[in-house]
């Protein structure tokens, strides 16, 4: 069944300039080392090509010309610190900001939604400062952030030791239209693993709309994961085109999924997380509710469904702060409406 849209559909359109995140700078750094050009990098992080050009030019090492994400983040932080600050974070703005933060909106989403409504707001950085001040005063606002203030941990690029899945098809053979995110039905799939690798949460998302489906699985066994994928995607079957996974053996049943759902199944290159960027980002949002080390045996299917519904109704910056349900319905039933920047 297709869910009904609500929330952000009534908001007025208003453009908003965004900055690069630490994760996006890390992706730029990795892809430059892999030999990708700036246009390919821009598509991977869903930014305009000019943003990537300016980022590399502005934040590369002045002596060597090498772009390093850690150096770039330090340079960005320094410029933000040196910017003249206009203090206008009134009590009213603080109260309205806290309401959204406690509903698990990110500072970026708070600013975006307020701007769409024509409300007075402060910068994203100022809201983060407010959260850290609250934390120092024993407050709990930081617990509503996606990563609760934790930094990103870089993954190594050592050899992939998980083996080769039989008859897998490389992402290189995937139709280029998938990169455009212009249609509903191009999916990404992954597993979020519980404590001691005991149970997991299957996540499937649509690249164009951001729509999410989740289901708890008893283990990482390929047959169990295959069955779960087929079950949760049954109602989307008429709209599906492709699905892309990483190289985990839990996805060894790809041929059965492809046949049952009549969908083309592809595999990303090892350690190329940006090739499934939408899923990586969405898993980060989910981890806000199910942190690493969580015991999934205590999590009910009802709770997982509640989180799925909440994320599908949460406004997204890349959709001008419309929500995934609204975007999905536009893609399926009103192709003429342009939603993305």
Tab-separated table of C-alpha atoms in Angstrom:
chain	number	residue	atom	x	y	z
A	1	UNK	CA	0.000	0.000	0.000
A	2	UNK	CA	1.212	3.548	-0.762
A	3	UNK	CA	1.277	5.679	2.449
A	4	UNK	CA	-0.473	9.037	2.515
A	5	UNK	CA	1.605	12.214	2.520
A	6	UNK	CA	1.379	14.921	5.138
A	7	UNK	CA	3.465	17.447	7.060
A	8	UNK	CA	5.760	19.401	4.728
A	9	UNK	CA	3.510	19.472	1.655
A	10	UNK	CA	2.020	22.724	2.905
A	11	UNK	CA	5.338	24.504	3.321
A	12	UNK	CA	6.264	27.347	0.972
A	13	UNK	CA	9.381	26.907	-1.161
A	14	UNK	CA	12.466	28.796	-0.068
A	15	UNK	CA	16.057	28.116	-1.084
A	16	UNK	CA	18.745	27.417	1.517
A	17	UNK	CA	22.510	27.270	1.027
A	18	UNK	CA	24.133	24.356	2.832
A	19	UNK	CA	27.689	23.561	3.850
A	20	UNK	CA	29.544	20.287	3.380
A	21	UNK	CA	29.508	17.808	6.260
A	22	UNK	CA	32.518	15.971	7.685
A	23	UNK	CA	31.263	12.789	5.982
A	24	UNK	CA	31.055	14.534	2.602
A	25	UNK	CA	34.605	15.900	2.967
A	26	UNK	CA	35.803	12.382	3.812
A	27	UNK	CA	34.084	11.077	0.667
A	28	UNK	CA	35.748	13.794	-1.444
A	29	UNK	CA	39.150	12.827	-0.020
A	30	UNK	CA	38.594	9.093	-0.664
A	31	UNK	CA	37.317	9.560	-4.196
A	32	UNK	CA	40.178	11.888	-5.150
A	33	UNK	CA	42.623	9.196	-4.027
A	34	UNK	CA	40.691	6.655	-6.117
A	35	UNK	CA	41.105	8.852	-9.208
A	36	UNK	CA	37.523	10.043	-9.608
A	37	UNK	CA	36.999	13.417	-11.274
A	38	UNK	CA	35.208	16.319	-9.618
A	39	UNK	CA	31.971	15.811	-11.533
A	40	UNK	CA	31.723	12.194	-10.355
A	41	UNK	CA	32.460	13.276	-6.794
A	42	UNK	CA	29.756	15.954	-6.980
A	43	UNK	CA	27.192	13.354	-8.041
A	44	UNK	CA	28.263	10.995	-5.261
A	45	UNK	CA	27.685	13.590	-2.528
A	46	UNK	CA	24.642	15.110	-4.291
A	47	UNK	CA	26.191	18.555	-4.614
A	48	UNK	CA	26.730	20.885	-7.540
A	49	UNK	CA	30.079	20.494	-9.284
A	50	UNK	CA	31.023	24.064	-8.324
A	51	UNK	CA	30.741	23.164	-4.635
A	52	UNK	CA	33.373	20.436	-5.038
A	53	UNK	CA	35.676	22.689	-7.091
A	54	UNK	CA	35.480	25.476	-4.503
A	55	UNK	CA	35.915	23.070	-1.585
A	56	UNK	CA	39.105	21.559	-3.030
A	57	UNK	CA	40.512	24.933	-4.039
A	58	UNK	CA	39.751	26.550	-0.692
A	59	UNK	CA	40.721	23.771	1.702
A	60	UNK	CA	43.637	21.933	0.075
A	61	UNK	CA	47.099	22.137	1.607
A	62	UNK	CA	48.643	25.379	0.254
A	63	UNK	CA	52.129	23.873	0.001
A	64	UNK	CA	51.460	20.436	-1.475
A	65	UNK	CA	48.091	21.074	-3.109
A	66	UNK	CA	46.790	17.810	-1.581
A	67	UNK	CA	43.205	17.712	-0.308
A	68	UNK	CA	42.830	16.084	3.128
A	69	UNK	CA	39.450	15.930	4.831
A	70	UNK	CA	40.794	16.488	8.347
A	71	UNK	CA	42.694	19.588	7.262
A	72	UNK	CA	39.620	20.799	5.358
A	73	UNK	CA	37.423	20.393	8.444
A	74	UNK	CA	39.942	22.322	10.562
A	75	UNK	CA	40.065	25.144	8.028
A	76	UNK	CA	36.275	25.281	7.891
A	77	UNK	CA	35.980	25.309	11.690
A	78	UNK	CA	38.545	28.113	11.915
A	79	UNK	CA	36.656	30.270	9.421
A	80	UNK	CA	33.393	29.670	11.239
A	81	UNK	CA	35.001	30.631	14.555
A	82	UNK	CA	36.397	33.848	13.108
A	83	UNK	CA	33.083	34.888	11.546
A	84	UNK	CA	31.414	37.839	13.266
A	85	UNK	CA	28.469	36.536	15.265
A	86	UNK	CA	25.102	38.255	15.445
A	87	UNK	CA	23.406	37.340	18.718
A	88	UNK	CA	19.686	36.998	18.121
A	89	UNK	CA	18.883	33.611	19.611
A	90	UNK	CA	15.847	34.825	21.502
A	91	UNK	CA	13.927	32.844	24.117
A	92	UNK	CA	11.122	32.274	21.616
A	93	UNK	CA	13.497	30.887	18.974
A	94	UNK	CA	15.150	28.698	21.617
A	95	UNK	CA	11.800	27.243	22.690
A	96	UNK	CA	10.708	26.496	19.117
A	97	UNK	CA	14.130	25.051	18.274
A	98	UNK	CA	14.072	22.754	21.306
A	99	UNK	CA	10.660	21.399	20.323
A	100	UNK	CA	12.018	20.181	16.991
A	101	UNK	CA	15.327	18.972	18.442
A	102	UNK	CA	13.432	16.842	20.958
A	103	UNK	CA	11.478	15.384	18.049
A	104	UNK	CA	14.892	14.233	16.698
A	105	UNK	CA	15.258	16.905	14.001
A	106	UNK	CA	18.876	17.743	13.243
A	107	UNK	CA	19.998	21.403	13.561
A	108	UNK	CA	20.151	21.494	9.765
A	109	UNK	CA	16.554	20.292	9.518
A	110	UNK	CA	15.446	22.823	12.149
A	111	UNK	CA	16.911	25.708	10.155
A	112	UNK	CA	15.509	24.386	6.876
A	113	UNK	CA	11.985	23.938	8.215
A	114	UNK	CA	11.943	27.354	9.922
A	115	UNK	CA	13.091	29.018	6.720
A	116	UNK	CA	10.389	27.271	4.687
A	117	UNK	CA	7.824	28.577	7.180
A	118	UNK	CA	9.310	32.080	7.013
A	119	UNK	CA	10.211	31.956	10.702
A	120	UNK	CA	13.163	33.720	12.305
A	121	UNK	CA	16.058	31.352	13.021
A	122	UNK	CA	19.774	31.249	13.732
A	123	UNK	CA	22.603	29.406	11.993
A	124	UNK	CA	23.110	25.661	12.160
A	125	UNK	CA	26.407	26.236	13.970
A	126	UNK	CA	24.678	28.399	16.607
A	127	UNK	CA	22.160	25.639	17.299
A	128	UNK	CA	25.005	23.144	17.758
A	129	UNK	CA	26.673	25.567	20.179
A	130	UNK	CA	23.407	25.780	22.079
A	131	UNK	CA	23.254	21.979	22.288
A	132	UNK	CA	26.839	21.733	23.607
A	133	UNK	CA	26.120	24.463	26.173
A	134	UNK	CA	23.072	22.484	27.252
A	135	UNK	CA	25.194	19.335	27.556
A	136	UNK	CA	27.739	21.121	29.771
A	137	UNK	CA	24.832	22.120	31.992
A	138	UNK	CA	23.777	18.454	32.306
A	139	UNK	CA	21.026	18.813	29.685
A	140	UNK	CA	19.943	16.055	27.305
A	141	UNK	CA	19.457	17.819	23.963
A	142	UNK	CA	22.565	16.122	22.559
A	143	UNK	CA	20.944	12.709	23.029
A	144	UNK	CA	18.520	13.606	20.222
A	145	UNK	CA	21.319	14.124	17.695
A	146	UNK	CA	21.950	11.449	15.106
A	147	UNK	CA	25.401	10.599	16.507
A	148	UNK	CA	24.921	12.170	19.940
A	149	UNK	CA	28.083	14.200	19.470
A	150	UNK	CA	30.379	11.309	18.599
A	151	UNK	CA	32.975	11.833	15.868
A	152	UNK	CA	33.275	9.754	12.707
A	153	UNK	CA	35.617	6.786	12.633
A	154	UNK	CA	37.419	6.191	9.347
A	155	UNK	CA	37.408	2.679	8.013
A	156	UNK	CA	40.558	1.176	6.644
A	157	UNK	CA	41.083	0.200	3.031
A	158	UNK	CA	42.587	-3.222	3.624
A	159	UNK	CA	41.757	-6.132	1.343
A	160	UNK	CA	38.190	-7.385	1.345
A	161	UNK	CA	38.207	-10.751	3.110
A	162	UNK	CA	34.521	-11.551	2.837
A	163	UNK	CA	34.828	-13.615	-0.323
A	164	UNK	CA	33.197	-13.444	-3.710
A	165	UNK	CA	29.454	-13.959	-4.093
A	166	UNK	CA	28.542	-16.347	-6.872
A	167	UNK	CA	27.163	-14.781	-10.091
A	168	UNK	CA	27.147	-11.269	-8.666
A	169	UNK	CA	26.790	-8.377	-11.139
A	170	UNK	CA	28.984	-5.313	-10.643
A	171	UNK	CA	27.543	-1.841	-10.161
A	172	UNK	CA	29.565	-0.912	-13.260
A	173	UNK	CA	26.842	-2.588	-15.338
A	174	UNK	CA	24.005	-0.698	-13.673
A	175	UNK	CA	22.041	1.658	-15.937
A	176	UNK	CA	23.300	5.253	-15.661
A	177	UNK	CA	19.755	6.498	-15.046
A	178	UNK	CA	20.056	5.182	-11.489
A	179	UNK	CA	22.645	7.875	-10.732
A	180	UNK	CA	20.133	10.594	-11.633
A	181	UNK	CA	17.754	9.667	-8.797
A	182	UNK	CA	14.919	10.629	-11.124
A	183	UNK	CA	12.588	7.676	-10.637
A	184	UNK	CA	11.155	5.593	-7.832
A	185	UNK	CA	12.306	1.959	-7.659
A	186	UNK	CA	16.107	2.060	-7.563
A	187	UNK	CA	16.908	0.623	-4.143
A	188	UNK	CA	19.861	0.127	-1.798
A	189	UNK	CA	19.979	-2.595	0.857
A	190	UNK	CA	22.062	-3.212	3.979
A	191	UNK	CA	22.071	-4.788	7.442
A	192	UNK	CA	22.527	-3.064	10.801
A	193	UNK	CA	24.058	-5.611	13.145
A	194	UNK	CA	23.092	-5.993	16.813
A	195	UNK	CA	25.204	-6.705	19.891
A	196	UNK	CA	27.503	-9.738	19.564
A	197	UNK	CA	26.177	-10.128	15.995
A	198	UNK	CA	22.971	-11.436	17.544
A	199	UNK	CA	20.086	-10.491	15.233
A	200	UNK	CA	20.085	-7.578	12.786
A	201	UNK	CA	17.858	-4.977	11.154
A	202	UNK	CA	17.418	-5.138	7.402
A	203	UNK	CA	17.192	-1.692	5.791
A	204	UNK	CA	16.045	-0.998	2.238
A	205	UNK	CA	15.761	2.526	0.849
A	206	UNK	CA	14.739	4.111	-2.431
A	207	UNK	CA	17.507	6.311	-3.866
A	208	UNK	CA	15.224	8.958	-5.357
A	209	UNK	CA	12.639	9.475	-2.606
A	210	UNK	CA	14.520	8.353	0.500
A	211	UNK	CA	11.650	6.018	1.426
A	212	UNK	CA	12.721	3.405	3.979
A	213	UNK	CA	11.615	-0.127	4.831
A	214	UNK	CA	12.989	-1.984	7.868
A	215	UNK	CA	12.605	-5.459	9.309
A	216	UNK	CA	14.310	-7.340	12.130
A	217	UNK	CA	15.984	-10.593	11.076
A	218	UNK	CA	17.099	-13.389	13.366
A	219	UNK	CA	20.586	-13.653	11.852
A	220	UNK	CA	22.831	-12.701	8.919
A	221	UNK	CA	22.224	-16.030	7.172
A	222	UNK	CA	21.659	-15.483	3.477
A	223	UNK	CA	18.413	-17.479	3.324
A	224	UNK	CA	16.884	-15.492	6.203
A	225	UNK	CA	17.950	-12.146	4.731
A	226	UNK	CA	16.709	-13.171	1.271
A	227	UNK	CA	13.291	-14.091	2.643
A	228	UNK	CA	13.065	-10.798	4.546
A	229	UNK	CA	13.926	-8.725	1.444
A	230	UNK	CA	11.259	-10.506	-0.589
A	231	UNK	CA	8.654	-9.997	2.145
A	232	UNK	CA	9.111	-6.284	2.780
A	233	UNK	CA	9.350	-5.376	-0.923
A	234	UNK	CA	6.333	-7.360	-2.105
A	235	UNK	CA	4.011	-4.312	-2.130
A	236	UNK	CA	6.595	-2.258	-4.040
A	237	UNK	CA	7.141	-4.938	-6.694
A	238	UNK	CA	5.232	-3.179	-9.533
A	239	UNK	CA	7.447	-0.100	-9.145
A	240	UNK	CA	10.900	-1.689	-8.830
A	241	UNK	CA	13.868	-1.439	-11.225
A	242	UNK	CA	17.179	-2.106	-9.419
A	243	UNK	CA	18.637	-2.961	-6.029
A	244	UNK	CA	22.265	-2.465	-4.954
A	245	UNK	CA	24.056	-4.161	-2.035
A	246	UNK	CA	27.544	-4.373	-0.576
A	247	UNK	CA	29.571	-7.577	-0.804
A	248	UNK	CA	28.442	-9.186	2.442
A	249	UNK	CA	27.672	-12.909	2.179
A	250	UNK	CA	24.264	-12.201	3.701
A	251	UNK	CA	23.249	-11.065	0.196
A	252	UNK	CA	24.300	-14.320	-1.493
A	253	UNK	CA	20.636	-15.021	-2.287
A	254	UNK	CA	20.541	-12.154	-4.775
A	255	UNK	CA	19.440	-14.358	-7.670
A	256	UNK	CA	16.323	-15.476	-5.813
A	257	UNK	CA	15.469	-11.862	-4.965
A	258	UNK	CA	16.014	-10.798	-8.564
A	259	UNK	CA	13.738	-13.539	-9.868
A	260	UNK	CA	10.942	-13.176	-7.297
A	261	UNK	CA	10.760	-9.368	-7.406
A	262	UNK	CA	11.670	-9.094	-11.107
A	263	UNK	CA	14.406	-6.613	-10.227
A	264	UNK	CA	18.010	-6.169	-11.422
A	265	UNK	CA	20.458	-6.853	-8.545
A	266	UNK	CA	23.916	-5.193	-8.417
A	267	UNK	CA	26.892	-5.131	-6.043
A	268	UNK	CA	28.994	-2.085	-5.155
A	269	UNK	CA	32.784	-2.210	-5.159
A	270	UNK	CA	34.369	-3.191	-1.809
A	271	UNK	CA	34.948	-0.167	0.480
A	272	UNK	CA	33.188	2.199	-1.916
A	273	UNK	CA	30.527	3.277	0.581
A	274	UNK	CA	29.647	6.363	-1.463
A	275	UNK	CA	28.233	4.063	-4.159
A	276	UNK	CA	25.446	3.340	-1.669
A	277	UNK	CA	25.533	6.802	-0.139
A	278	UNK	CA	21.807	7.092	0.487
A	279	UNK	CA	21.769	3.847	2.472
A	280	UNK	CA	24.887	4.751	4.456
A	281	UNK	CA	23.336	8.071	5.409
A	282	UNK	CA	19.990	6.512	6.298
A	283	UNK	CA	21.655	3.859	8.459
A	284	UNK	CA	23.270	6.713	10.352
A	285	UNK	CA	19.825	8.161	11.029
A	286	UNK	CA	18.591	4.767	12.210
A	287	UNK	CA	21.585	4.400	14.537
A	288	UNK	CA	20.231	7.429	16.388
A	289	UNK	CA	17.564	5.069	17.704
A	290	UNK	CA	19.499	1.790	17.717
A	291	UNK	CA	23.055	2.673	18.757
A	292	UNK	CA	26.033	0.421	18.101
A	293	UNK	CA	26.188	-2.274	20.757
A	294	UNK	CA	22.402	-2.341	21.171
A	295	UNK	CA	20.770	-5.659	22.001
A	296	UNK	CA	18.276	-6.174	19.162
A	297	UNK	CA	16.639	-9.139	20.902
A	298	UNK	CA	14.724	-6.641	23.050
A	299	UNK	CA	13.506	-4.573	20.087
A	300	UNK	CA	9.974	-5.307	18.883
A	301	UNK	CA	8.753	-5.222	15.301
A	302	UNK	CA	6.228	-2.588	16.385
A	303	UNK	CA	9.025	-0.296	17.572
A	304	UNK	CA	10.956	-0.783	14.324
A	305	UNK	CA	7.818	0.131	12.361
A	306	UNK	CA	7.379	3.280	14.466
A	307	UNK	CA	10.933	4.406	13.661
A	308	UNK	CA	10.440	3.591	9.976
A	309	UNK	CA	7.281	5.720	9.897
A	310	UNK	CA	8.969	8.562	11.754
A	311	UNK	CA	11.897	8.696	9.325
A	312	UNK	CA	9.640	8.492	6.281
A	313	UNK	CA	7.746	11.524	7.580
A	314	UNK	CA	10.824	13.555	8.552
A	315	UNK	CA	11.679	16.485	6.193
A	316	UNK	CA	14.905	16.167	4.176
A	317	UNK	CA	17.166	18.992	3.083
A	318	UNK	CA	17.747	17.568	-0.400
A	319	UNK	CA	13.984	17.678	-1.045
A	320	UNK	CA	13.638	21.310	0.047
A	321	UNK	CA	12.410	19.925	3.369
A	322	UNK	CA	9.590	17.833	1.980
A	323	UNK	CA	9.382	14.313	3.420
A	324	UNK	CA	10.077	10.993	1.633
A	325	UNK	CA	6.406	9.963	1.524
A	326	UNK	CA	5.494	13.158	-0.298
A	327	UNK	CA	8.421	12.759	-2.716
A	328	UNK	CA	7.552	9.128	-3.441
A	329	UNK	CA	3.977	10.034	-4.331
A	330	UNK	CA	5.187	12.832	-6.595
A	331	UNK	CA	7.583	10.480	-8.401
A	332	UNK	CA	4.951	7.783	-8.857
A	333	UNK	CA	1.881	9.859	-9.630
A	334	UNK	CA	2.949	13.391	-10.542
A	335	UNK	CA	6.200	13.245	-12.502
A	336	UNK	CA	5.958	16.894	-13.561
A	337	UNK	CA	6.659	18.230	-10.061
A	338	UNK	CA	10.354	19.072	-9.495
A	339	UNK	CA	11.443	18.560	-5.912
A	340	UNK	CA	15.212	18.492	-5.803
A	341	UNK	CA	17.646	21.384	-5.954
